[in-house]
Amino acid sequence: MFPYFDLSLTLIICVALIILVLVLVSFVLNARRASALEDRLDLLEKNLAKSTEEKEQLLRNAEESEKKRQILERTCAYLSDQAQQCVDRFAGIEAKSNDFSTKFEEINGILQKITKELDDFKTSKASIDASGADAESEHSALNNAKKLLKQGFDENEVSLQTGLPAGEVDMISRMLAPYPEHEKTADTALSQSSAVLSREPVRHKTASLRARSAYGMNSSLRRQR
């Protein structure tokens, strides 16, 4: 009976030892698995924290980007308004420039007209001065011829000295020569003419021109200049 009991006890002990070993092995395996799971859980927590930080950073960046976008929109609106104002001002300046160009053309036309009238006036004045100078020179030559003839110079000498044509010198000589029927009354006529001349100015030039017209020598007696 005792050997059976010992055998049974031995079997029980062996079974218990086997079960204990299995439990120990299972415990060790579970501990390793738990440790691995804890490590993975820690890693997941770290990744979650990192993801949360990145999410918050992205949210902050998104807010900053939104603010920048709003600022950029306001800046673009301001620049667009300023550009429109510049365009309007440029249009006004261009209109004023066109008005100035039109007024400048009108003033330029007026100046050209005034310049043309001034040139015409200068030309007319020059022609008048030339005519006056010719008349004065001719009148001076006639006076010199009269003086020389009164002094007794020959007609040819008078023509050479004064530059007058011989026909005109001859006409002046005839004008200065007294008529025969008036020689007897020269003193009386001289006294009367002196009284008249003292009251009226002498017009030598008018008399000479009338005499030349009477003889028909008005055009032929002008000197060639």
CSV table of C-alpha atoms in Angstrom, one decimal:
chain,number,residue,atom,x,y,z
A,1,MET,CA,0.0,0.0,0.0
A,2,PHE,CA,2.8,2.4,0.8
A,3,PRO,CA,4.5,2.1,-2.5
A,4,TYR,CA,1.3,3.0,-4.2
A,5,PHE,CA,1.0,6.0,-2.1
A,6,ASP,CA,4.5,7.0,-2.7
A,7,LEU,CA,4.0,6.6,-6.4
A,8,SER,CA,0.9,8.6,-6.3
A,9,LEU,CA,2.6,11.3,-4.3
A,10,THR,CA,5.5,11.3,-6.7
A,11,LEU,CA,3.2,11.7,-9.7
A,12,ILE,CA,1.3,14.5,-8.0
A,13,ILE,CA,4.6,16.3,-7.2
A,14,CYS,CA,5.8,15.8,-10.7
A,15,VAL,CA,2.6,17.1,-12.1
A,16,ALA,CA,2.7,20.0,-9.7
A,17,LEU,CA,6.3,20.8,-10.7
A,18,ILE,CA,5.3,20.6,-14.4
A,19,ILE,CA,2.4,22.9,-13.8
A,20,LEU,CA,4.6,25.3,-11.8
A,21,VAL,CA,7.2,25.3,-14.6
A,22,LEU,CA,4.4,26.0,-17.2
A,23,VAL,CA,3.1,28.8,-15.0
A,24,LEU,CA,6.6,30.3,-14.6
A,25,VAL,CA,7.2,30.0,-18.3
A,26,SER,CA,3.8,31.6,-19.0
A,27,PHE,CA,4.5,34.3,-16.5
A,28,VAL,CA,7.8,35.1,-18.1
A,29,LEU,CA,6.3,35.2,-21.5
A,30,ASN,CA,3.4,37.4,-20.4
A,31,ALA,CA,5.9,39.7,-18.6
A,32,ARG,CA,7.9,40.1,-21.8
A,33,ARG,CA,4.8,40.7,-23.8
A,34,ALA,CA,3.6,43.3,-21.2
A,35,SER,CA,7.0,45.0,-21.3
A,36,ALA,CA,6.9,45.1,-25.1
A,37,LEU,CA,3.3,46.4,-25.0
A,38,GLU,CA,4.3,49.1,-22.5
A,39,ASP,CA,7.2,50.1,-24.7
A,40,ARG,CA,4.9,50.4,-27.7
A,41,LEU,CA,2.4,52.3,-25.6
A,42,ASP,CA,5.1,54.7,-24.5
A,43,LEU,CA,6.1,55.1,-28.1
A,44,LEU,CA,2.5,55.7,-29.1
A,45,GLU,CA,2.1,58.3,-26.3
A,46,LYS,CA,5.3,60.1,-27.5
A,47,ASN,CA,4.1,60.0,-31.1
A,48,LEU,CA,0.7,61.3,-30.0
A,49,ALA,CA,2.3,64.1,-28.0
A,50,LYS,CA,4.5,64.9,-31.0
A,51,SER,CA,1.5,64.8,-33.3
A,52,THR,CA,-0.4,67.1,-30.9
A,53,GLU,CA,2.5,69.6,-30.9
A,54,GLU,CA,2.7,69.4,-34.7
A,55,LYS,CA,-1.0,69.9,-34.9
A,56,GLU,CA,-0.9,72.9,-32.6
A,57,GLN,CA,2.0,74.3,-34.6
A,58,LEU,CA,0.1,73.8,-37.9
A,59,LEU,CA,-2.9,75.5,-36.3
A,60,ARG,CA,-0.7,78.5,-35.3
A,61,ASN,CA,0.8,78.5,-38.8
A,62,ALA,CA,-2.6,78.4,-40.3
A,63,GLU,CA,-3.7,81.3,-38.1
A,64,GLU,CA,-0.6,83.3,-39.0
A,65,SER,CA,-1.2,82.5,-42.7
A,66,GLU,CA,-4.8,83.6,-42.4
A,67,LYS,CA,-3.7,86.9,-40.8
A,68,LYS,CA,-1.1,87.3,-43.5
A,69,ARG,CA,-3.7,86.6,-46.2
A,70,GLN,CA,-6.0,89.2,-44.7
A,71,ILE,CA,-3.2,91.7,-44.5
A,72,LEU,CA,-2.2,90.9,-48.1
A,73,GLU,CA,-5.8,91.3,-49.3
A,74,ARG,CA,-6.1,94.7,-47.5
A,75,THR,CA,-2.7,95.7,-49.1
A,76,CYS,CA,-3.9,94.6,-52.5
A,77,ALA,CA,-7.1,96.5,-52.1
A,78,TYR,CA,-5.1,99.6,-51.0
A,79,LEU,CA,-2.7,99.3,-53.9
A,80,SER,CA,-5.6,98.8,-56.3
A,81,ASP,CA,-7.2,102.0,-55.0
A,82,GLN,CA,-4.0,103.9,-55.3
A,83,ALA,CA,-3.4,102.6,-58.8
A,84,GLN,CA,-7.0,103.7,-59.8
A,85,GLN,CA,-6.3,107.1,-58.3
A,86,CYS,CA,-3.0,107.3,-60.2
A,87,VAL,CA,-4.8,106.4,-63.4
A,88,ASP,CA,-7.4,109.1,-62.8
A,89,ARG,CA,-4.7,111.6,-62.0
A,90,PHE,CA,-2.8,110.6,-65.1
A,91,ALA,CA,-6.0,111.0,-67.2
A,92,GLY,CA,-6.5,114.5,-65.7
A,93,ILE,CA,-2.8,115.4,-66.3
A,94,GLU,CA,-3.1,114.2,-69.9
A,95,ALA,CA,-6.3,116.3,-70.4
A,96,LYS,CA,-4.5,119.3,-69.0
A,97,SER,CA,-1.5,118.6,-71.2
A,98,ASN,CA,-3.8,118.4,-74.2
A,99,ASP,CA,-5.3,121.8,-73.2
A,100,PHE,CA,-1.8,123.2,-72.8
A,101,SER,CA,-0.8,121.9,-76.2
A,102,THR,CA,-3.9,123.5,-77.8
A,103,LYS,CA,-3.3,126.8,-76.0
A,104,PHE,CA,0.4,126.6,-77.0
A,105,GLU,CA,-0.5,126.0,-80.6
A,106,GLU,CA,-2.9,129.0,-80.5
A,107,ILE,CA,-0.2,131.2,-78.9
A,108,ASN,CA,2.3,130.0,-81.4
A,109,GLY,CA,-0.1,130.9,-84.2
A,110,ILE,CA,-0.6,134.3,-82.7
A,111,LEU,CA,3.1,134.8,-82.4
A,112,GLN,CA,3.7,133.8,-86.0
A,113,LYS,CA,1.0,136.2,-87.1
A,114,ILE,CA,2.5,139.0,-85.0
A,115,THR,CA,6.0,138.1,-86.4
A,116,LYS,CA,4.7,138.2,-89.9
A,117,GLU,CA,3.0,141.6,-89.3
A,118,LEU,CA,6.2,142.9,-87.7
A,119,ASP,CA,8.2,141.7,-90.7
A,120,ASP,CA,5.7,143.4,-93.0
A,121,PHE,CA,5.9,146.5,-90.9
A,122,LYS,CA,9.7,146.5,-91.1
A,123,THR,CA,9.6,145.9,-94.8
A,124,SER,CA,7.2,148.8,-95.3
A,125,LYS,CA,9.2,151.0,-93.0
A,126,ALA,CA,12.4,150.2,-94.9
A,127,SER,CA,10.8,151.0,-98.2
A,128,ILE,CA,9.4,154.2,-96.7
A,129,ASP,CA,12.8,155.1,-95.3
A,130,ALA,CA,14.5,154.3,-98.6
A,131,SER,CA,11.9,156.5,-100.5
A,132,GLY,CA,12.5,159.3,-98.0
A,133,ALA,CA,16.2,158.9,-98.3
A,134,ASP,CA,16.0,159.0,-102.1
A,135,ALA,CA,13.7,162.1,-102.0
A,136,GLU,CA,16.0,163.8,-99.4
A,137,SER,CA,19.1,163.0,-101.5
A,138,GLU,CA,17.4,164.2,-104.6
A,139,HIS,CA,16.2,167.4,-102.9
A,140,SER,CA,19.7,168.0,-101.6
A,141,ALA,CA,21.1,167.5,-105.1
A,142,LEU,CA,18.6,170.0,-106.5
A,143,ASN,CA,19.5,172.6,-103.9
A,144,ASN,CA,23.2,172.1,-104.6
A,145,ALA,CA,22.5,172.4,-108.3
A,146,LYS,CA,20.6,175.7,-107.8
A,147,LYS,CA,23.4,177.1,-105.6
A,148,LEU,CA,26.1,176.1,-108.1
A,149,LEU,CA,24.1,177.6,-111.0
A,150,LYS,CA,23.5,180.8,-109.0
A,151,GLN,CA,27.3,181.0,-108.4
A,152,GLY,CA,27.9,180.9,-112.1
A,153,PHE,CA,29.0,177.3,-112.7
A,154,ASP,CA,28.6,175.7,-116.1
A,155,GLU,CA,25.7,173.1,-116.5
A,156,ASN,CA,28.2,170.3,-117.2
A,157,GLU,CA,30.2,171.1,-114.1
A,158,VAL,CA,27.0,171.2,-112.1
A,159,SER,CA,25.9,167.9,-113.5
A,160,LEU,CA,29.2,166.3,-112.7
A,161,GLN,CA,29.3,167.6,-109.1
A,162,THR,CA,25.7,166.9,-108.2
A,163,GLY,CA,25.2,163.7,-110.3
A,164,LEU,CA,22.0,165.0,-111.8
A,165,PRO,CA,21.2,164.4,-115.5
A,166,ALA,CA,22.0,167.2,-118.0
A,167,GLY,CA,18.4,167.6,-118.8
A,168,GLU,CA,17.4,168.2,-115.2
A,169,VAL,CA,20.3,170.7,-114.8
A,170,ASP,CA,19.1,172.5,-117.9
A,171,MET,CA,15.5,172.6,-116.6
A,172,ILE,CA,16.8,174.1,-113.3
A,173,SER,CA,18.9,176.7,-115.2
A,174,ARG,CA,15.8,177.7,-117.2
A,175,MET,CA,13.8,178.0,-114.0
A,176,LEU,CA,16.4,180.3,-112.5
A,177,ALA,CA,16.9,182.4,-115.6
A,178,PRO,CA,14.7,185.7,-115.6
A,179,TYR,CA,12.2,186.3,-118.5
A,180,PRO,CA,12.9,189.3,-120.7
A,181,GLU,CA,9.6,191.0,-120.1
A,182,HIS,CA,10.2,190.8,-116.4
A,183,GLU,CA,13.6,192.4,-116.3
A,184,LYS,CA,12.4,195.9,-116.1
A,185,THR,CA,10.2,195.2,-113.0
A,186,ALA,CA,12.7,193.0,-111.2
A,187,ASP,CA,13.2,195.4,-108.4
A,188,THR,CA,9.4,195.8,-107.8
A,189,ALA,CA,8.9,192.0,-108.0
A,190,LEU,CA,11.8,191.4,-105.7
A,191,SER,CA,10.5,193.7,-103.0
A,192,GLN,CA,7.0,192.2,-103.3
A,193,SER,CA,8.3,188.6,-103.2
A,194,SER,CA,10.4,189.4,-100.2
A,195,ALA,CA,7.4,190.6,-98.3
A,196,VAL,CA,5.4,187.5,-99.3
A,197,LEU,CA,8.3,185.1,-98.5
A,198,SER,CA,8.7,186.7,-95.0
A,199,ARG,CA,5.1,185.5,-94.2
A,200,GLU,CA,5.1,182.1,-96.0
A,201,PRO,CA,7.7,179.3,-95.9
A,202,VAL,CA,9.6,178.5,-99.0
A,203,ARG,CA,8.8,175.1,-100.5
A,204,HIS,CA,11.6,174.4,-102.8
A,205,LYS,CA,11.0,170.7,-103.1
A,206,THR,CA,7.3,171.1,-104.0
A,207,ALA,CA,8.1,173.8,-106.6
A,208,SER,CA,10.8,171.7,-108.1
A,209,LEU,CA,8.6,168.7,-108.3
A,210,ARG,CA,5.8,170.7,-109.9
A,211,ALA,CA,8.2,172.2,-112.4
A,212,ARG,CA,9.5,168.7,-113.3
A,213,SER,CA,6.0,167.5,-113.7
A,214,ALA,CA,5.2,170.4,-115.9
A,215,TYR,CA,8.2,169.7,-118.2
A,216,GLY,CA,7.3,166.0,-118.3
A,217,MET,CA,10.6,164.9,-116.8
A,218,ASN,CA,9.3,163.3,-113.6
A,219,SER,CA,10.3,159.8,-114.5
A,220,SER,CA,13.3,160.3,-116.6
A,221,LEU,CA,15.2,162.7,-114.2
A,222,ARG,CA,15.6,160.2,-111.3
A,223,ARG,CA,19.1,159.1,-110.7
A,224,GLN,CA,20.0,155.5,-111.1
A,225,ARG,CA,21.1,154.1,-107.6
